[in-house]
């Protein structure tokens, strides 16, 4: 009985730690400078959670600059946080 | 191994997987986790406290669930934490806060708030089942031990 328990616990720990490391590292566009779209073009978005947040909704909240183009990064609605 | 005992081990292992995966993911990508916390409709002054206490608590619950002596306490702690997460997801869905943030701060970032809600409810039910089975197991151990009758 103790052997079965040990196997189940070891598998649970191995899967969760392995899974976390396997899915943990990847390119995250949010670490790049963020921009939001306005009628006049793209403007610096500020600091996430301090200057703005992304409200749940359909659309693109922020963009990142890739060369001379802008690529969608965070989804939602760009909303300024009142200072 | 009796079926009930096996079921209990499976419940504990599922909860361990959930909490260990969630906590390690947060520690690995700590900057992102801080950003996601700031995006939640809670005061940003709470962020330093939450970003350390939540993953630490998750690790502590996982450890408690591994060992037989602390497992019941682990199930109760797991129920309390999962209920808190469920209430939070429910409050967001019911628009209790000023805005609905992205659901990216949860254990699985691609789930919507409704999916998070059902995911959490499943683990709340697992914790309840764990408490019931572990309590029964402890009672049967106490009553079947002749020493305890005379203590």
XYZ file of N, CA, C and O in Angstrom, chain A residues 1-2 4-5 8-9 11-13 15-17 19-28 30-31 48-50 52-57 74-75 81, chain B residues 1-2 5-6 9-10 12-13 16-17 20-21 24-25 28-29 31-32 35-36 38-39 44 65-66 68 71 98-104 109 113:
288
model
N 0.832 -1.212 0.000
C 0.000 0.000 0.000
C 0.868 1.265 0.000
O 0.583 2.228 -0.695
N 1.927 1.215 0.817
C 2.809 2.383 0.896
C 3.530 2.607 -0.421
O 3.807 3.746 -0.794
N 2.335 1.913 -3.467
C 1.393 2.525 -4.415
C 1.266 4.017 -4.115
O 1.294 4.859 -5.012
N 1.163 4.329 -2.830
C 1.038 5.731 -2.409
C 2.269 6.531 -2.844
O 2.147 7.638 -3.366
N 2.146 7.166 -6.603
C 1.153 8.199 -6.962
C 1.682 9.593 -6.600
O 1.618 10.533 -7.398
N 2.232 9.723 -5.399
C 2.740 11.030 -4.944
C 3.925 11.491 -5.805
O 4.003 12.657 -6.199
N 4.583 10.633 -8.865
C 4.083 10.991 -10.196
C 3.447 12.376 -10.180
O 3.669 13.187 -11.089
N 2.678 12.658 -9.122
C 2.005 13.963 -9.007
C 3.039 15.085 -8.934
O 2.914 16.103 -9.623
N 4.071 14.899 -8.114
C 5.099 15.938 -7.948
C 5.890 16.107 -9.247
O 6.096 17.225 -9.722
N 4.997 15.362 -12.354
C 4.167 15.946 -13.424
C 3.953 17.439 -13.221
O 4.022 18.218 -14.182
N 3.687 17.833 -11.973
C 3.400 19.251 -11.742
C 4.657 20.104 -11.904
O 4.606 21.163 -12.540
N 5.785 19.641 -11.348
C 7.027 20.421 -11.471
C 7.484 20.433 -12.941
O 7.801 21.496 -13.489
N 5.652 19.932 -15.622
C 4.660 20.697 -16.396
C 4.866 22.194 -16.249
O 4.798 22.941 -17.226
N 5.162 22.616 -15.021
C 5.362 24.054 -14.771
C 6.590 24.555 -15.517
O 6.561 25.620 -16.133
N 7.674 23.777 -15.491
C 8.884 24.199 -16.197
C 8.704 24.123 -17.712
O 9.205 24.967 -18.441
N 7.966 23.104 -18.168
C 7.761 22.936 -19.609
C 6.932 24.073 -20.196
O 7.141 24.473 -21.336
N 5.993 24.589 -19.428
C 5.115 25.642 -19.947
C 5.532 27.030 -19.460
O 4.952 28.022 -19.878
N 6.519 27.080 -18.578
C 6.870 28.357 -17.939
C 7.648 29.319 -18.798
O 7.417 30.509 -18.763
N 8.611 28.800 -19.538
C 9.475 29.696 -20.314
C 8.981 29.847 -21.747
O 8.904 28.883 -22.482
N 8.608 31.005 -22.136
C 8.293 31.279 -23.533
C 8.329 32.791 -23.742
O 8.289 33.557 -22.784
N 8.386 33.161 -24.991
C 8.434 34.589 -25.300
C 7.150 35.260 -24.823
O 6.056 34.807 -25.137
N 7.316 36.297 -24.058
C 6.152 37.022 -23.570
C 6.230 38.447 -24.101
O 7.115 39.210 -23.710
N 4.631 40.865 -23.439
C 4.371 41.918 -22.455
C 5.635 42.492 -21.829
O 5.578 43.497 -21.145
N 6.768 41.821 -22.018
C 8.018 42.360 -21.500
C 8.630 43.375 -22.468
O 9.632 43.993 -22.167
N 1.983 48.616 -17.214
C 0.810 47.750 -17.024
C 0.448 47.680 -15.540
O 1.299 47.450 -14.691
N -0.798 47.916 -15.232
C -1.254 47.846 -13.843
C -1.049 49.143 -13.077
O -1.599 49.312 -12.002
N -0.238 50.052 -13.650
C 0.010 51.337 -12.981
C -0.634 52.458 -13.808
O -1.406 53.259 -13.293
N -2.177 51.731 -16.955
C -3.309 51.199 -17.723
C -3.602 49.759 -17.310
O -2.783 49.117 -16.649
N -4.778 49.298 -17.669
C -5.105 47.884 -17.537
C -5.858 47.442 -18.775
O -6.303 48.279 -19.565
N -5.955 46.134 -18.955
C -6.672 45.606 -20.105
C -8.007 45.043 -19.626
O -8.041 44.012 -18.960
N -9.045 45.774 -19.945
C -10.381 45.339 -19.543
C -10.805 44.173 -20.430
O -10.493 44.163 -21.625
N -11.529 43.218 -19.835
C -11.976 42.046 -20.585
C -12.875 42.493 -21.743
O -13.783 43.288 -21.548
N -12.628 41.982 -22.914
C -13.447 42.353 -24.052
C -12.789 41.925 -25.348
O -11.644 41.485 -25.357
N -1.508 42.217 -26.058
C -2.516 41.843 -25.058
C -3.929 42.047 -25.615
O -4.177 43.031 -26.317
N -4.812 41.142 -25.255
C -6.198 41.271 -25.725
C -7.024 42.031 -24.692
O -6.658 42.099 -23.527
N -5.662 54.147 -16.208
C -5.950 54.192 -14.773
C -5.833 55.657 -14.342
O -4.786 56.268 -14.548
N -4.428 -2.390 -2.157
C -4.901 -1.099 -1.619
C -6.418 -1.001 -1.780
O -6.919 -1.146 -2.900
N -7.176 -0.740 -0.687
C -8.635 -0.638 -0.823
C -9.017 0.510 -1.766
O -8.264 1.491 -1.871
N -9.127 4.016 -0.235
C -7.783 4.541 0.027
C -7.142 5.045 -1.268
O -6.538 6.107 -1.303
N -7.350 4.269 -2.332
C -6.806 4.652 -3.633
C -7.445 5.955 -4.108
O -6.773 6.847 -4.624
N -5.997 8.833 -2.255
C -4.656 9.157 -2.762
C -4.751 9.930 -4.077
O -3.987 10.860 -4.309
N -5.711 9.528 -4.914
C -5.878 10.213 -6.204
C -6.361 11.653 -6.007
O -5.900 12.565 -6.692
N -5.844 13.533 -3.334
C -4.703 14.291 -2.797
C -3.705 14.607 -3.909
O -3.213 15.740 -3.998
N -3.440 13.625 -4.776
C -2.441 13.859 -5.825
C -2.937 14.891 -6.842
O -2.140 15.705 -7.335
N -2.434 18.201 -5.173
C -0.992 18.504 -5.131
C -0.539 19.002 -6.502
O 0.177 19.999 -6.615
N -0.982 18.316 -7.559
C -0.604 18.718 -8.920
C -1.079 20.142 -9.207
O -0.333 20.953 -9.751
N 0.989 22.668 -6.815
C 2.420 22.731 -7.143
C 2.628 23.370 -8.511
O 3.497 24.220 -8.683
N 1.804 22.943 -9.478
C 1.911 23.506 -10.833
C 1.674 25.020 -10.782
O 2.445 25.804 -11.359
N 4.651 26.892 -8.805
C 5.942 26.912 -9.519
C 5.847 27.786 -10.770
O 6.755 28.549 -11.080
N 4.703 27.704 -11.477
C 4.512 28.558 -12.662
C 4.627 30.034 -12.276
O 5.187 30.838 -13.032
N 8.354 30.832 -11.507
C 9.184 30.823 -12.722
C 9.025 32.133 -13.493
O 9.971 32.728 -13.944
N 7.774 32.571 -13.631
C 7.469 33.767 -14.418
C 6.965 34.855 -13.476
O 5.848 35.347 -13.624
N 7.709 38.019 -12.924
C 7.398 39.360 -13.444
C 6.005 39.404 -14.063
O 5.245 40.346 -13.881
N 5.712 38.349 -14.818
C 4.396 38.286 -15.465
C 3.296 38.181 -14.398
O 2.257 38.824 -14.499
N 2.554 41.507 -12.898
C 1.763 42.288 -13.846
C 0.309 41.858 -13.852
O -0.602 42.688 -13.857
N 0.101 40.543 -13.833
C -1.273 40.018 -13.834
C -2.006 40.395 -12.543
O -3.202 40.681 -12.561
N -1.390 43.089 -10.783
C -1.698 44.520 -10.890
C -2.907 44.769 -11.780
O -3.587 45.777 -11.638
N -3.145 43.851 -12.708
C -4.279 44.019 -13.627
C -5.605 43.613 -12.981
O -6.667 43.873 -13.522
N -3.603 47.995 -5.840
C -2.227 47.594 -6.190
C -1.322 47.515 -4.957
O -0.277 46.870 -4.999
N -0.515 18.042 2.046
C -1.280 16.937 1.441
C -0.414 15.687 1.206
O -0.938 14.583 1.119
N 0.880 15.867 1.110
C 1.767 14.720 0.871
C 1.828 13.827 2.109
O 1.736 12.607 2.016
N 0.732 12.085 5.648
C -0.489 11.555 6.245
C -0.941 12.381 7.463
O -2.127 12.677 7.609
N -2.462 15.719 6.360
C -3.312 15.693 5.168
C -4.694 16.315 5.401
O -5.179 17.063 4.545
N -15.177 47.189 -10.506
C -15.349 48.280 -11.477
C -15.204 47.779 -12.913
O -15.787 48.313 -13.829
N -14.356 46.793 -13.122
C -14.146 46.273 -14.475
C -13.844 44.784 -14.411
O -13.509 44.247 -13.352
N -13.984 44.135 -15.554
C -13.667 42.710 -15.657
C -12.261 42.593 -16.244
O -12.041 42.968 -17.392
N -11.282 42.134 -15.443
C -9.926 42.037 -15.989
C -9.790 40.832 -16.909
O -10.696 39.982 -16.960
N -8.646 40.729 -17.590
C -8.432 39.516 -18.382
C -8.280 38.355 -17.396
O -7.892 38.556 -16.242
N -8.630 37.177 -17.826
C -8.600 36.023 -16.927
C -7.230 35.359 -16.920
O -7.076 34.227 -16.479
N -6.207 36.107 -17.391
C -4.874 35.536 -17.566
C -4.160 35.207 -16.258
O -3.176 34.482 -16.250
N -3.990 30.047 -18.082
C -4.216 31.411 -18.574
C -5.250 31.522 -19.679
O -5.857 32.562 -19.852
N -13.333 33.359 -17.601
C -13.755 33.425 -16.190
C -14.787 32.351 -15.869
O -14.762 31.769 -14.785
